Coordinates of C-alpha atoms and ligand atoms in Angstrom, one line a residue:
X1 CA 46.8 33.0 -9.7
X2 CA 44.8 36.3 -10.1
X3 CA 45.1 38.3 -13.6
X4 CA 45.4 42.0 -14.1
X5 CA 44.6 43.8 -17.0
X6 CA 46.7 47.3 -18.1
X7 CA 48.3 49.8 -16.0
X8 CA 48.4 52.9 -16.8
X9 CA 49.8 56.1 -15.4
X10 CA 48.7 58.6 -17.8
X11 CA 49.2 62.7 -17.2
X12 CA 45.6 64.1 -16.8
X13 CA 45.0 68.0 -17.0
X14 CA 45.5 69.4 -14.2
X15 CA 42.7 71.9 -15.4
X16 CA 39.9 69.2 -15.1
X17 CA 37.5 69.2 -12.3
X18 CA 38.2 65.5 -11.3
X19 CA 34.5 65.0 -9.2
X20 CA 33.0 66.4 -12.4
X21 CA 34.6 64.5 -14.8
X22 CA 34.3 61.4 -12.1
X23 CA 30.7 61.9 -12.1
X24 CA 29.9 62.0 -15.4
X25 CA 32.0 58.9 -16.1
X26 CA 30.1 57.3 -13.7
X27 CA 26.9 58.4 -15.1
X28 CA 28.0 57.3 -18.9
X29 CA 29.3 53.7 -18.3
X30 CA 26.7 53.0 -15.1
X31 CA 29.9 52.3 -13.3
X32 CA 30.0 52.3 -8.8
X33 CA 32.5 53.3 -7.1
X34 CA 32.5 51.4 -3.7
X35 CA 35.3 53.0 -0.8
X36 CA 36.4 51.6 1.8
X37 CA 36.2 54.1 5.3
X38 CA 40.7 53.9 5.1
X39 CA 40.3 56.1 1.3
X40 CA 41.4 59.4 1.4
X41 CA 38.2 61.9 2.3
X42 CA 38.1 63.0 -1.4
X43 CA 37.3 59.7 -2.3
X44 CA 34.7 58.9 0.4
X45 CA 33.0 62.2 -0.6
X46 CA 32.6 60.9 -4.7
X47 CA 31.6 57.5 -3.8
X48 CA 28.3 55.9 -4.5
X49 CA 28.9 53.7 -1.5
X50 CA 31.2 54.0 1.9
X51 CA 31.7 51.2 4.3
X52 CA 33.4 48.4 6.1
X53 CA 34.6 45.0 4.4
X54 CA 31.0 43.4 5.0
X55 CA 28.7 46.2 3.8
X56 CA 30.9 46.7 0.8
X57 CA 30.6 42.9 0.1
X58 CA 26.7 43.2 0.6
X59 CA 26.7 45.9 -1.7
X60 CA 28.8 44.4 -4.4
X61 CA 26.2 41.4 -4.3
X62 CA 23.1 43.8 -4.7
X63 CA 24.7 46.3 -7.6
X64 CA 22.9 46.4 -11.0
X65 CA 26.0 48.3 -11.9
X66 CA 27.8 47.4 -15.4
X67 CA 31.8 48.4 -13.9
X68 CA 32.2 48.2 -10.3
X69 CA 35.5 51.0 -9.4
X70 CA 36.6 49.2 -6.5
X71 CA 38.3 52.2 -4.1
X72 CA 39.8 49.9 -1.5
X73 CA 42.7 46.9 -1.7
X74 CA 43.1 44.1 -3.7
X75 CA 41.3 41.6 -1.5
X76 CA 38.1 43.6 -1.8
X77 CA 38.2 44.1 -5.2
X78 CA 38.3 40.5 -5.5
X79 CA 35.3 39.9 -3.3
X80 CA 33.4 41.9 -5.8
X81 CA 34.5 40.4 -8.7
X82 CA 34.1 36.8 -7.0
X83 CA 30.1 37.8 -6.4
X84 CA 29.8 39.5 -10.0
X85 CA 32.0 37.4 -12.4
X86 CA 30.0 39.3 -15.3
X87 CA 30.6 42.6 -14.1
X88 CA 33.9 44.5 -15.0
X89 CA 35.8 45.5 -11.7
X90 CA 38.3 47.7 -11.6
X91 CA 41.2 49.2 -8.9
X92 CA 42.7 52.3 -9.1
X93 CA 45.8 50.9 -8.2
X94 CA 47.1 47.3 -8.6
X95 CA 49.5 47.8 -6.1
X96 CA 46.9 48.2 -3.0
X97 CA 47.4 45.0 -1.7
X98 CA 47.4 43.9 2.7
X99 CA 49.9 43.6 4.9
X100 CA 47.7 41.0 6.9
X101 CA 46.2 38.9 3.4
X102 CA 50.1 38.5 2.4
X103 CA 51.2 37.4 5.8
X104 CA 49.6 34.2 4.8
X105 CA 50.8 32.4 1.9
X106 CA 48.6 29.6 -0.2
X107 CA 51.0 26.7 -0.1
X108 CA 51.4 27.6 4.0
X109 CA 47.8 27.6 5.0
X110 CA 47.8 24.4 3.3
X111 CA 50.2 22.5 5.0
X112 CA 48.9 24.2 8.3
X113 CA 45.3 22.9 8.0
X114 CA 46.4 19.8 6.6
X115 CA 47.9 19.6 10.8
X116 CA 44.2 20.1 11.7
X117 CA 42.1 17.6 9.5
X118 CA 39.2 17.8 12.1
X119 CA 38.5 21.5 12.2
X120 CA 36.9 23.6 9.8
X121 CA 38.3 26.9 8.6
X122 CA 37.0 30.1 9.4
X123 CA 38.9 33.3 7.5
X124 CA 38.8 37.0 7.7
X125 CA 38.2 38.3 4.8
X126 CA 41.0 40.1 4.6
X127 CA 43.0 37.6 2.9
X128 CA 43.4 36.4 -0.7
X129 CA 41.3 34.5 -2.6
X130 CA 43.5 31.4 -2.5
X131 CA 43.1 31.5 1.3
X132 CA 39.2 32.0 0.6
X133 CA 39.0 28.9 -1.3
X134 CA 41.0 27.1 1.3
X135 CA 38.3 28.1 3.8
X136 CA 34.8 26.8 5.1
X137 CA 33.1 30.4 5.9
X138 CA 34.5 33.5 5.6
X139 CA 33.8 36.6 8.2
X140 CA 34.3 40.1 8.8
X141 CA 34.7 41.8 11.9
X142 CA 31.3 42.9 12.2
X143 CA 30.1 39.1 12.0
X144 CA 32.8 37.1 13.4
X145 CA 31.6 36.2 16.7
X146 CA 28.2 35.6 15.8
X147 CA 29.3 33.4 12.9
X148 CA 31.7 31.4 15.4
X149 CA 28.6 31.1 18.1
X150 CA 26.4 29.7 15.4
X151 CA 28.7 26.7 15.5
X152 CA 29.0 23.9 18.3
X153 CA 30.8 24.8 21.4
X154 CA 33.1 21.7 20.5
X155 CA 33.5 22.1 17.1
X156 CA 37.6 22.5 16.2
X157 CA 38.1 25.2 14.5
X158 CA 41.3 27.1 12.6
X159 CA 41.0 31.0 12.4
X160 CA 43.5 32.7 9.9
X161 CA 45.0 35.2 9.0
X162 CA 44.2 37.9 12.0
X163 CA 46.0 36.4 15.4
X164 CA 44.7 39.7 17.4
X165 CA 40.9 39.3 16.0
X166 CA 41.1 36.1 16.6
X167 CA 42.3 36.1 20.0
X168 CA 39.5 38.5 20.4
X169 CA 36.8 36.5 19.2
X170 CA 38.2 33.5 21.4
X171 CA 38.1 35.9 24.5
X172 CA 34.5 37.4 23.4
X173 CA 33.0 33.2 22.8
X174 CA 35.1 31.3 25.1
X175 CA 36.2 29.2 22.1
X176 CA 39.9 27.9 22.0
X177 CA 40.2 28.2 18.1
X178 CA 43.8 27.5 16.2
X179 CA 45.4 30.7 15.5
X180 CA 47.1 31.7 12.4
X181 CA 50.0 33.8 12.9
X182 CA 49.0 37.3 11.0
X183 CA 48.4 41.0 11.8
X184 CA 47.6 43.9 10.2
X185 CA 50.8 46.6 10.3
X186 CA 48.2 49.6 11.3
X187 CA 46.5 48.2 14.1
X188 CA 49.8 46.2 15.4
X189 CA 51.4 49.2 15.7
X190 CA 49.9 51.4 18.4
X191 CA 51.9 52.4 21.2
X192 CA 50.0 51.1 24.8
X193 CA 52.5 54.0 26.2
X194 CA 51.2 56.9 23.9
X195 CA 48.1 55.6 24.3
X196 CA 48.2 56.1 28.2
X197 CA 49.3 59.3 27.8
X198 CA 46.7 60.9 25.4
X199 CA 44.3 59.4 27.6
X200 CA 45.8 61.4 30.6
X201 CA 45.4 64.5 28.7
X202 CA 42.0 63.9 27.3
X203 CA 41.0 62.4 31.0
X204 CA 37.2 62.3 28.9
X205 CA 37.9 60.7 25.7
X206 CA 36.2 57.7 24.7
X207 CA 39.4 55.0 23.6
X208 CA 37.4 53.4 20.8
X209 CA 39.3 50.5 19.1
X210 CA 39.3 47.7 15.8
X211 CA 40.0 44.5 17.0
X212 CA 42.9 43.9 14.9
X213 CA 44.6 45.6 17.8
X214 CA 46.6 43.5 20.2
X215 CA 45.2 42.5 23.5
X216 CA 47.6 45.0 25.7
X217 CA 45.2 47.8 23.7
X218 CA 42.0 46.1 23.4
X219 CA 42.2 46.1 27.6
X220 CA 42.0 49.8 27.8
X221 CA 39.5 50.6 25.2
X222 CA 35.8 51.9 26.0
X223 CA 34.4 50.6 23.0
X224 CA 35.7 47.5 20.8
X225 CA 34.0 46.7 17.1
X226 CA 34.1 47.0 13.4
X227 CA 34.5 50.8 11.2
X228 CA 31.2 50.6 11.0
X229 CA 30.3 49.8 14.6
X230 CA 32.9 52.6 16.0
X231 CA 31.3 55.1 13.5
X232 CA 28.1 54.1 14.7
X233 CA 29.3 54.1 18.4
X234 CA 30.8 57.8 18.1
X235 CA 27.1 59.0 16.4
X236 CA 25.0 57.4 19.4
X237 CA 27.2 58.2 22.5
X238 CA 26.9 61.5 24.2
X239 CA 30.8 61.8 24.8
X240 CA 32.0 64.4 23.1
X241 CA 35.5 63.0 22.7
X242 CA 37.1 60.1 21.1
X243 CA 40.7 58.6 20.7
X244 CA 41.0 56.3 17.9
X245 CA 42.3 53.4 17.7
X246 CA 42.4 52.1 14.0
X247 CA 42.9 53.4 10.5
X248 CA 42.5 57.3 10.5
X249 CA 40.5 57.9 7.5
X250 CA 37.4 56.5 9.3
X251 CA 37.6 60.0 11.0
X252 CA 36.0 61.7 7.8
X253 CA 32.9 60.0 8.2
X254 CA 32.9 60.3 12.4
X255 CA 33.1 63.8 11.6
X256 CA 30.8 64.5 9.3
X257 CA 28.5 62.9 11.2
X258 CA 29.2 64.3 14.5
X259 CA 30.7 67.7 13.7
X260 CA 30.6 68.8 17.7
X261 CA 32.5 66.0 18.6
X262 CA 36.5 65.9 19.0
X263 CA 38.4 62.8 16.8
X264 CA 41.9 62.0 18.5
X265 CA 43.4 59.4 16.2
X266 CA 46.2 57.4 18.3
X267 CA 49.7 57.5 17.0
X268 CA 51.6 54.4 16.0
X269 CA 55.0 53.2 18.0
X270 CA 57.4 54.8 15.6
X271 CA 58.3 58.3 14.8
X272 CA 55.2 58.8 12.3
X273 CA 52.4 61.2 12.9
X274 CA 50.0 59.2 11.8
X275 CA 48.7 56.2 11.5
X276 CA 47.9 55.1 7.5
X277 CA 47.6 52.4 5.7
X278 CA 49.8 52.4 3.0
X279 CA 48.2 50.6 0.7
X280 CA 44.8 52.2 1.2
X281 CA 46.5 55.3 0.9
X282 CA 47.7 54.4 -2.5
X283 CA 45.0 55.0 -4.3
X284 CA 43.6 58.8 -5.3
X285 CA 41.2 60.6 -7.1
X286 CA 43.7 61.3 -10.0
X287 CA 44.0 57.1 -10.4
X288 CA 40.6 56.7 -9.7
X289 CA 39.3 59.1 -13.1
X290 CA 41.9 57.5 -15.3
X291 CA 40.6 53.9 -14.4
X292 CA 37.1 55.0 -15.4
X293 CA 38.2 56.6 -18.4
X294 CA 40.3 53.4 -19.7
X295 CA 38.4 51.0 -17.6
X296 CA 42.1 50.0 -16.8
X297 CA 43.5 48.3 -14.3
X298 CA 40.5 45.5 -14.5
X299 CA 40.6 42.8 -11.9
X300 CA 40.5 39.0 -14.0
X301 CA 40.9 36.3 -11.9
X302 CA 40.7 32.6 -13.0
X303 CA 37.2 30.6 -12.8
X304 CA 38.1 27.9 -10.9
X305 CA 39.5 29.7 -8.0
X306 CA 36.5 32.5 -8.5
X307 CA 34.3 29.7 -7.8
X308 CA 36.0 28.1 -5.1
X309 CA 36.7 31.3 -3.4
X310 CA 32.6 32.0 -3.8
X311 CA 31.2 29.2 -1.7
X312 CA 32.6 30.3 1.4
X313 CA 31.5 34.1 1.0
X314 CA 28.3 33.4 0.1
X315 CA 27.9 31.4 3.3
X316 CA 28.8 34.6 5.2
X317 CA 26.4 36.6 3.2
X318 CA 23.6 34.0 4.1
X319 CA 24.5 34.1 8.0
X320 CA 24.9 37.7 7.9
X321 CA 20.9 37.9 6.3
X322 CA 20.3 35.0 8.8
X323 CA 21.6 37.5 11.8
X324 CA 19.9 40.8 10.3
X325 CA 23.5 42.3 9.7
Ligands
13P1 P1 36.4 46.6 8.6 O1 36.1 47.9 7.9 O2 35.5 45.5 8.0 O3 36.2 46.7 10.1 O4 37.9 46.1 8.3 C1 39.0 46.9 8.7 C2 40.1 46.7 7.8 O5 41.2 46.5 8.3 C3 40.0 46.7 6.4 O6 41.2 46.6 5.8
SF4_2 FE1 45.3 45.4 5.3 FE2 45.6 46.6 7.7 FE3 45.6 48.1 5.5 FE4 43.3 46.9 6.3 S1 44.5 48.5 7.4 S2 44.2 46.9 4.2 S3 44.2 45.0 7.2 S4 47.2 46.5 6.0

């Protein structure tokens, strides 16, 4: 059972220069603020630290940081405060949770590996730290297939919560892993016929996509990896267009980087525009000042499941170091 401390929706001054004030928070309380590449561009811009779900866990193991402002959802969060149980971590808002961590409940994933006593549990992060301590190694999608090649080709193995990664990684290893049934609602939700179309228009675009997306997508993509990869992807290539196929707010950083270039991002199957993930979207800059004023909402989470939930992160972060990611 996780713990939360205060919530608090307080009116701020809408005179104040939030980066200022942000900023000099930061500066009096040695806080971080880590964002994830899905936080509004605002939010990338004032944090110490931008990046996907592994470097975000690397850097929360490395800060000398007293408060850790966690600008991303819950299950991050809880990474950090799982690798700094000292430190004081806290979300801008405690409703930032994961379509994909709550599509698999504790008492479930139980009774689902209790079916498979022989195989050993490998977990996407993005799942709560129940599931975490439930698991043997924990991975991200920049690490997942070499963290499933570094075991025995017959080893059994259940993957949760991600059924679209981890029919990826299967495809990518030639493994046959045991598939929990989750997805993410962003990356499920791109339309294969919209898709086809934009590339028809933009006959040159790259189709760069996260592999949270289902197979019928993956298929027609250029380019398939991690934020971090396709960010890194769209600096190196010499297209000079890109359709996107995951969370939009990645498209801040693409851009800054590569400010000739041309971001599509690919629209979902319903009648939105875009493409955002609602509970990465929750948080802002407003939330973001008045946690580091109040140091409110703080993440608390019981020590028991803190340290059960550690052993299998840490394993990641030692494979990742082992692999030189
Ligand atoms: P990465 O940034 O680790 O690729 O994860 C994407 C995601 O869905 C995070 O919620
Ligand atoms: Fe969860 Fe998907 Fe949002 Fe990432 S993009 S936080 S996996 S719902």
């Amino acid at each position: 059972m996780l713990l939360y401390k205060g919530y608090l929706d307080i009116e701020v001054d809408p005179s104040l220069d939030l980066f200022e004030e942000i900023n000099y928070l930061k500066k009096e309380k040695n806080a971080v603020i880590l964002a994830h590449y899905y936080q509004d561009a605002d939010i990338q811009d004032i944090a110490d630290y931008i990046g996907d779900s592994l470097g975000l866990a690397q850097e929360a193991q490395k800060t000398k940081a007293d408060i850790i402002l966690f600008a991303g959802v819950h299950f991050m969060a809880e990474t950090a405060k799982i690798l700094n149980p000292a430190k004081k971590v806290l979300i801008p808002d405690l409703k930032a949770g994961c379509s994909l961590a709550d599509s698999c409940p504790p008492e479930a994933f139980a009774a689902f590996k209790a079916k498979h006593p022989d195989h050993i549990v490998l977990t996407y992060i993005n799942c709560t730290a129940d599931i975490k301590a439930l698991s043997d190694v924990i991975v991200t999608s920049t690490n997942a297939v070499q963290i499933v090649e570094s075991f025995a080709k017959d080893q059994k193995i259940i993957f949760a919560p991600d059924k679209n990664l981890g029919a990826y990684i299967n495809k990518k290893t030639g493994r046959n892993m045991v598939l929990w049934n989750g997805t993410c609602m962003v990356h499920e939700i791109f339309s294969l016929e919209k898709l086809v179309k934009l590339k028809t228009i933009n006959p040159n675009a790259k189709i760069i996509a996260h592999p949270e997306c289902e197979e019928k997508i993956l298929a027609n993509a250029d380019f398939i990896g991690s934020t971090t990869a396709l960010l890194n992807y769209t600096k190196k290539n010499e297209g000079k267009e890109f359709i996107v196929l995951t969370e939009p707010g990645i498209i801040h950083q693409m851009q800054k980087a590569s400010s000739d270039k041309i971001f599509i991002p690919a629209p979902p199957n319903n009648n939105c525009a875009c493409n955002d993930c609602p509970h990465m979207k929750l948080n802002t800059l407003k939330k973001i000042y008045i946690a580091l004023k109040h140091e409110q909402p703080e993440l608390l989470m019981e020590k028991a499941l803190l340290e059960k939930a550690k052993l299998p992160i840490v394993k990641m972060l030692e494979l990742s170091t082992k692999f030189g990611l």
